[in-house]
mmCIF file of C-alpha atoms in Angstrom:
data_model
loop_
_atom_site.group_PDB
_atom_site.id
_atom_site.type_symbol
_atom_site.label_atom_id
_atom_site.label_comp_id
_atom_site.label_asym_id
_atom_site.label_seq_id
_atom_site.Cartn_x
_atom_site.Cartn_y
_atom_site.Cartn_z
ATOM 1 C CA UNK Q 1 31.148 -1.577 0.865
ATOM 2 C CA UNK Q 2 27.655 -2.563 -0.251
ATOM 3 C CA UNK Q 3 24.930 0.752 0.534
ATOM 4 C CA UNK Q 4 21.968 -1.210 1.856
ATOM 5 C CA UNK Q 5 18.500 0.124 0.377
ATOM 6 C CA UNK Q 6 16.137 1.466 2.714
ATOM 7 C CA UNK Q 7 13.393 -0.619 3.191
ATOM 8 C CA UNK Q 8 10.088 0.859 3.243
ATOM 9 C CA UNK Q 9 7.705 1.419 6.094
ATOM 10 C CA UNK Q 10 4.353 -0.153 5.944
ATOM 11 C CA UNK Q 11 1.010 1.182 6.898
ATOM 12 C CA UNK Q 12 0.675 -1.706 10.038
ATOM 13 C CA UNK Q 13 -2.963 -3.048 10.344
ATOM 14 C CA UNK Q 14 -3.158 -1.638 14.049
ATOM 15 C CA UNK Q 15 -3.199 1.757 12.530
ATOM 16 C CA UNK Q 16 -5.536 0.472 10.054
ATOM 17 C CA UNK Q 17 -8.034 -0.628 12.295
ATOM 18 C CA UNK Q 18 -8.216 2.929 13.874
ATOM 19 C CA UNK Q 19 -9.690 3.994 10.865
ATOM 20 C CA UNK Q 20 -12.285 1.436 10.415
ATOM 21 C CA UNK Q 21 -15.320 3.240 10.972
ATOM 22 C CA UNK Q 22 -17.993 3.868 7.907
ATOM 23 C CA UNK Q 23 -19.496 7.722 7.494
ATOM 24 C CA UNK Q 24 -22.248 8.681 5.422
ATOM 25 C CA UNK Q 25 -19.908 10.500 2.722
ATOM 26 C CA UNK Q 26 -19.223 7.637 1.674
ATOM 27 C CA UNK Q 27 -22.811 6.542 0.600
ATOM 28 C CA UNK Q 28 -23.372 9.770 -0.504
ATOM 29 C CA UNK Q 29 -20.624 9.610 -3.224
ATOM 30 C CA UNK Q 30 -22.078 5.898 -4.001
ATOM 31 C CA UNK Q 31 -19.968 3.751 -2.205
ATOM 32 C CA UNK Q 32 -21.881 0.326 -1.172
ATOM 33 C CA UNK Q 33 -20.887 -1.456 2.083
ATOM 34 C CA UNK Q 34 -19.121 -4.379 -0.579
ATOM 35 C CA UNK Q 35 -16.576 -2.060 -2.080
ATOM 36 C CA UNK Q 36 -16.000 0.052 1.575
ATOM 37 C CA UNK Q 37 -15.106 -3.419 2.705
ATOM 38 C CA UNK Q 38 -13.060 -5.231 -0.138
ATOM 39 C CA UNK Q 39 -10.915 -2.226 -0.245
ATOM 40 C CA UNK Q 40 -10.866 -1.378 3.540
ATOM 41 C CA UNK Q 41 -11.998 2.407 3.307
ATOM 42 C CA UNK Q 42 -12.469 4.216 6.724
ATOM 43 C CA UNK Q 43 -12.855 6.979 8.513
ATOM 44 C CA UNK Q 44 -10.004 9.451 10.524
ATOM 45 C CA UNK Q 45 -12.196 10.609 13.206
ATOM 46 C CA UNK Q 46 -9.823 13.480 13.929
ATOM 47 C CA UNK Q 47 -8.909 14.689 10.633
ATOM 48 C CA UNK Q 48 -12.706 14.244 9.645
ATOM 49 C CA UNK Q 49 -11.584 12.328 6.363
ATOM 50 C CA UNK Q 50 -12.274 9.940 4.430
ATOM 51 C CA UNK Q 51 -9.509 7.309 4.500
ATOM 52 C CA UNK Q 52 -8.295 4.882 1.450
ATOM 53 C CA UNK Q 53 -5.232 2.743 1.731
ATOM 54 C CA UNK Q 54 -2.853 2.975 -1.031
ATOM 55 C CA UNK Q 55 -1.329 -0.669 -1.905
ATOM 56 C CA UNK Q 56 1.766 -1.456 -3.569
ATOM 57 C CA UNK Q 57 1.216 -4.728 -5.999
ATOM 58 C CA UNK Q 58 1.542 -7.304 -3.409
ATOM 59 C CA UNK Q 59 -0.921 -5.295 -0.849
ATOM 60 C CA UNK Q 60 1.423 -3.566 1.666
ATOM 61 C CA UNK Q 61 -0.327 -0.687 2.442
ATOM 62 C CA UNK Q 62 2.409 2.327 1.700
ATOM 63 C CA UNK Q 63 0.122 5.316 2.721
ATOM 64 C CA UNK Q 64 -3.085 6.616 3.345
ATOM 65 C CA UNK Q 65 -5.059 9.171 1.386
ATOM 66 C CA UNK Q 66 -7.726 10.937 3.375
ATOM 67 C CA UNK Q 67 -10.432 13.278 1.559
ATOM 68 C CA UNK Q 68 -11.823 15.543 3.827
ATOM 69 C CA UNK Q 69 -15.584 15.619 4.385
ATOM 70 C CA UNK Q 70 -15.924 19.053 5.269
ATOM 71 C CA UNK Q 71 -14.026 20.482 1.767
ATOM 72 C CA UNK Q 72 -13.039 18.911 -1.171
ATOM 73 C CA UNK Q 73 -9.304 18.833 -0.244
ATOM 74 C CA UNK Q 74 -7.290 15.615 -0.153
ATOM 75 C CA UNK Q 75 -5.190 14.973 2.898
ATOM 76 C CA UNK Q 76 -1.914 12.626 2.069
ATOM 77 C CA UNK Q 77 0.439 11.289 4.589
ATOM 78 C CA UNK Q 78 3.639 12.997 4.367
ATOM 79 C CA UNK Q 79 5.288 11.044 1.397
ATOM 80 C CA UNK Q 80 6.687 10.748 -1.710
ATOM 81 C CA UNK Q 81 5.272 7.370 -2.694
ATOM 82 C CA UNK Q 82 1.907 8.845 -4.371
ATOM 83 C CA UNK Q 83 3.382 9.444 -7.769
ATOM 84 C CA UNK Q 84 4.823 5.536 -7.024
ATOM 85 C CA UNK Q 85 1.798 3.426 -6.993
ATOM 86 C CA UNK Q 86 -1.609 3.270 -8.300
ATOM 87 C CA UNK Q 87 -4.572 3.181 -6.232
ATOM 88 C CA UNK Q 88 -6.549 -0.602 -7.137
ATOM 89 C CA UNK Q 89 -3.328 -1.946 -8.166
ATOM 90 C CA UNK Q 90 -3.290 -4.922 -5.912
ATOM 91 C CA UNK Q 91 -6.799 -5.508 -6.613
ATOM 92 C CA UNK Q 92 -6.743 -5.719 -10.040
ATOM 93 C CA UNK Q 93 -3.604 -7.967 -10.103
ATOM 94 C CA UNK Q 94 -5.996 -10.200 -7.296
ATOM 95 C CA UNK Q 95 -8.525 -10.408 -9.879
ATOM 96 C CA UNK Q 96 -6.873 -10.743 -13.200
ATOM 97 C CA UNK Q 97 -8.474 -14.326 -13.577
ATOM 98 C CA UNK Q 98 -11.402 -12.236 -15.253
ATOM 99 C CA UNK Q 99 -10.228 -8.479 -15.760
ATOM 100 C CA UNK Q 100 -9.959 -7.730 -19.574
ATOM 101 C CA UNK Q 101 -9.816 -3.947 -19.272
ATOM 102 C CA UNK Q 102 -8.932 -1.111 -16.668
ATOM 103 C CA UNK Q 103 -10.253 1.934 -16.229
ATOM 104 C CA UNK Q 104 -7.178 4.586 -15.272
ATOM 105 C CA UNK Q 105 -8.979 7.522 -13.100
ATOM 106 C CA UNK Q 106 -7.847 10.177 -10.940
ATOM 107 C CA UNK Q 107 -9.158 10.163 -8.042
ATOM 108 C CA UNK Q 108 -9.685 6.899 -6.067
ATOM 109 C CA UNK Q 109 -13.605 7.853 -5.092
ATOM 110 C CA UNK Q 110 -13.930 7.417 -9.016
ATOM 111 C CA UNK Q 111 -12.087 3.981 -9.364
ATOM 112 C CA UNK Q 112 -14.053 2.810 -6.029
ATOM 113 C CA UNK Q 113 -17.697 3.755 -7.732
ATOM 114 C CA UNK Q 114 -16.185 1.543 -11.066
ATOM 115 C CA UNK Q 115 -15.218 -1.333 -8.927
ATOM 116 C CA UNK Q 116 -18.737 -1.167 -7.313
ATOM 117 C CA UNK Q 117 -20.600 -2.041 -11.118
ATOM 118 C CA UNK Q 118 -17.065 -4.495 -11.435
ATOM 119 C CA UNK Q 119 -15.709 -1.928 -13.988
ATOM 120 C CA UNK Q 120 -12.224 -2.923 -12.875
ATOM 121 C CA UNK Q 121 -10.151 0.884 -12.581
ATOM 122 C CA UNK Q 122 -7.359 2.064 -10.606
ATOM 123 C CA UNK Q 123 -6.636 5.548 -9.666
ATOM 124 C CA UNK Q 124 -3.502 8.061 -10.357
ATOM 125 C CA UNK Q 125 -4.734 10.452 -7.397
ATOM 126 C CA UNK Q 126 -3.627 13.319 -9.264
ATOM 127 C CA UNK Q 127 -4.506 14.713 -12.832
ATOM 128 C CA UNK Q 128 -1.229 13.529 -14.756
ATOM 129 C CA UNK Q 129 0.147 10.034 -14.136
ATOM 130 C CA UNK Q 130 3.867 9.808 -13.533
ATOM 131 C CA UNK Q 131 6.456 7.833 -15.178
ATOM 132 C CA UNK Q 132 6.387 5.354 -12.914
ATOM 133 C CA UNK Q 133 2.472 4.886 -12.826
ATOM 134 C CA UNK Q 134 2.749 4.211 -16.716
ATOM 135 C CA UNK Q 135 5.394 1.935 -16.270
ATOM 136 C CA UNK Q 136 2.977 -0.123 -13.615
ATOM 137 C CA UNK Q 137 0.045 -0.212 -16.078
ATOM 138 C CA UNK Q 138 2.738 -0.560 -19.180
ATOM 139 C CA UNK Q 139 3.500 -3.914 -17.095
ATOM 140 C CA UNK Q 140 0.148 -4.825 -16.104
ATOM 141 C CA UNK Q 141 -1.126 -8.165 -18.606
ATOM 142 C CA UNK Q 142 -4.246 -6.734 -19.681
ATOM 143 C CA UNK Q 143 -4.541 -4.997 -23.780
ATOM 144 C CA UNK Q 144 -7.368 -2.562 -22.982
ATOM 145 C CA UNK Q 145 -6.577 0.629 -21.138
ATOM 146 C CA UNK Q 146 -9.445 2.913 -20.440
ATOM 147 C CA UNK Q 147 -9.023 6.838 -19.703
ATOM 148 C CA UNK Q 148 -11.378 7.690 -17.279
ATOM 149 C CA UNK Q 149 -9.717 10.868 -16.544
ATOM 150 C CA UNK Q 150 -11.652 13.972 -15.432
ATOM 151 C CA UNK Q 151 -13.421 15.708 -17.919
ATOM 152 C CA UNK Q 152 -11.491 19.120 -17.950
ATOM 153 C CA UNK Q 153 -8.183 20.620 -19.505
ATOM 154 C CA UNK Q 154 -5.942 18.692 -16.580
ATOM 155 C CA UNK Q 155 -7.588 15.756 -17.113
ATOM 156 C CA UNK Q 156 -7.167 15.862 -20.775
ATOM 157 C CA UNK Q 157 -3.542 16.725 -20.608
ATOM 158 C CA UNK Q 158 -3.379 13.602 -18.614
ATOM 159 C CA UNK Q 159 -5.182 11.385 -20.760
ATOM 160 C CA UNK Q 160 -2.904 12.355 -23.652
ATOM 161 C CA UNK Q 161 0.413 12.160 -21.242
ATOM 162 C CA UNK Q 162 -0.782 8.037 -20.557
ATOM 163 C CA UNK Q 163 -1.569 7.926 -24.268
ATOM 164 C CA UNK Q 164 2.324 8.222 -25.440
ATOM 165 C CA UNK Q 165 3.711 6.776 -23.227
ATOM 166 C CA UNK Q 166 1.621 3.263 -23.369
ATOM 167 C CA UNK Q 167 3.210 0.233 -25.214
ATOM 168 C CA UNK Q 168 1.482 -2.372 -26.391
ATOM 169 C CA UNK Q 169 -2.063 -1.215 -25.281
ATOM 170 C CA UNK Q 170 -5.276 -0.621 -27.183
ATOM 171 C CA UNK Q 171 -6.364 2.573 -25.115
ATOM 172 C CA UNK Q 172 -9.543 4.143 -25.459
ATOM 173 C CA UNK Q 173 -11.003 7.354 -23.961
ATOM 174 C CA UNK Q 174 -14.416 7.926 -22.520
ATOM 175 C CA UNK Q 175 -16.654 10.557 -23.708
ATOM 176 C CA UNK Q 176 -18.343 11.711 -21.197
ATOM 177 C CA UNK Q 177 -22.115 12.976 -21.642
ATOM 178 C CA UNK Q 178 -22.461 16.877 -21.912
ATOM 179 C CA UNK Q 179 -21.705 18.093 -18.193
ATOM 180 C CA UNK Q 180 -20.568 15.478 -16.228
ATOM 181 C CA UNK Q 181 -16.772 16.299 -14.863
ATOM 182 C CA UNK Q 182 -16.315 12.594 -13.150
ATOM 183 C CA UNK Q 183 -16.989 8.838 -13.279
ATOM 184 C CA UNK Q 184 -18.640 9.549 -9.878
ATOM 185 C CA UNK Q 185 -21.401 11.797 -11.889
ATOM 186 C CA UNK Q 186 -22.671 8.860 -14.532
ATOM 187 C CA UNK Q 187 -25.582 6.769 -13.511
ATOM 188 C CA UNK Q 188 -25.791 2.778 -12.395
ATOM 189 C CA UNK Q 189 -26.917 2.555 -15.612
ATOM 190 C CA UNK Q 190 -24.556 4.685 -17.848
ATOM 191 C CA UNK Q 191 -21.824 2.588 -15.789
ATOM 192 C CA UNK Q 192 -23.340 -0.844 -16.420
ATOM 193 C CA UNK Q 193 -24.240 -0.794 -20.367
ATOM 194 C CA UNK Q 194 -20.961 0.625 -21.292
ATOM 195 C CA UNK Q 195 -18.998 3.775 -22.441
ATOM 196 C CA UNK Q 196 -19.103 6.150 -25.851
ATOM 197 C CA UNK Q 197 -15.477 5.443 -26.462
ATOM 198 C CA UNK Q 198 -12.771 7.439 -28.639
ATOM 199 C CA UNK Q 199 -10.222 5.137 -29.801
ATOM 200 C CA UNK Q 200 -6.466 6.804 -29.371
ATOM 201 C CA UNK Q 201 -4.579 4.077 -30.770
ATOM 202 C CA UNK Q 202 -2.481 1.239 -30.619
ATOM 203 C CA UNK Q 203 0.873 1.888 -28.563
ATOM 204 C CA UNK Q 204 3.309 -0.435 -29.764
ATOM 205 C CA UNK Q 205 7.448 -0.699 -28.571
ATOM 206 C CA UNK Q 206 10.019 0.685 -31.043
ATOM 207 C CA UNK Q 207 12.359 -2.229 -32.005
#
C-alpha cells in the first residue's frame, strides 16, 4: 500500500484580500505603491502587521509573514515551510527574461526596497539560509549570486554558510558603507549605481 503525500495547504486569495490594505510603514521603510502591488503586500488590521506573502516557485502562496509595526518582531503563521522557500522566488523565475543577478537578503523589507530600483533579490527571512534555500538558488539559471546579508556577525555567518554550499555560481558580497546594518539603509542612489563588491569565488560541483 502506496502512503499518499500530504498535499499542502495554500494561502486562498479570500484570505488574501483581507489583508489588502496599504499603511504608512510601508512608505516609511521605502516601499513605492509599484512594488506593494506587484508583490501583493498588506496590512493585518488585527495583528497590526505588516503582511508579505511567501510564494513557492509557481506562486502558491504557502504562508504569510507579518512584521509588526509597533516592534521590530516578525509574526509567521504557524509553519514549518519558512526554511522551505525563498521570499521573491516566483518573481524572479517570472522575470528571468532579463534577470542576470540576485541579490540573497534576509529579510523580505530588504529584497522589496531592491526590487523597487529592479535590483532583482529574494529573501531567506532569517540570518542563515537552509539547505533547502541553497538548493533553490543552486537551481535557479542565473551565474551571479549577490550576498546582501545583514551587516553583522549573523549575517556574516550566513553569507559564508551560502558561500560553500553554492555550485556553479560566481558570488559576490556587498560591502556595505561604514554603519549601515541593511539594504533598507543605502540611498536611491547607492542602490542604483551599483555595489563595492568582494568577490568569494567561483563554486563549482565536484566530479
Amino acid at each position: 500500500q502506496f502512503i499518499e503525500q500530504e498535499k499542502p495547504q495554500y494561502i486562498t486569495d479570500e484570505e488574501g484580500e483581507s489583508y489588502r490594505y496599504t499603511h504608512p510603514y510601508m512608505y516609511k521603510r521605502g516601499l513605492d505603491d509599484k512594488v506593494i502591488d506587484y508583490f501583493d503586500i498588506g496590512f493585518d488590521k488585527i495583528k497590526q502587521a505588516i503582511t508579505f506573502p511567501v510564494k513557492d516557485k509557481d506562486g502558491n502562496v504557502l504562508f504569510i509573514q507579518r512584521r509588526s509595526v509597533q516592534g521590530k518582531q516578525f509574526l509567521n503563521d504557524e509553519t514549518k515551510l519558512k526554511g522551505e522557500t525563498l521570499f521573491g522566488l516566483h518573481e524572479v523565475y517570472k522575470n528571468l527574461i532579463w534577470i542576470e543577478e540576485v541579490i540573497v537578503c534576509e529579510s523580505p523589507i530588504d529584497a522589496l526596497y531592491c526590487w523597487k530600483h529592479r535590483r532583482p533579490a529574494v529573501a531567506q527571512m532569517q540570518a542563515s539560509p537552509t539547505l533547502t534555500q541553497i538548493e533553490l538558488l543552486n537551481k535557479l539559471p542565473i551565474t551571479r549570486i549577490i550576498s546582501g546579508h545583514d551587516n553583522d556577525e549573523a549575517g556574516e555567518r550566513g553569507a559564508q554558510k551560502l558561500g560553500k554550499e553554492l555550485k556553479n555560481k560566481m558570488y559576490f558580497r556587498i560591502n556595505f558603507p561604514e554603519g549601515k546594518k541593511d539594504l533598507n539603509e543605502f540611498t536611491n542612489e547607492e542602490l542604483t549605481s551599483g555595489f563595492d563588491f568582494s568577490l568569494y569565488g567561483f563554486n563549482r560541483k565536484n566530479i
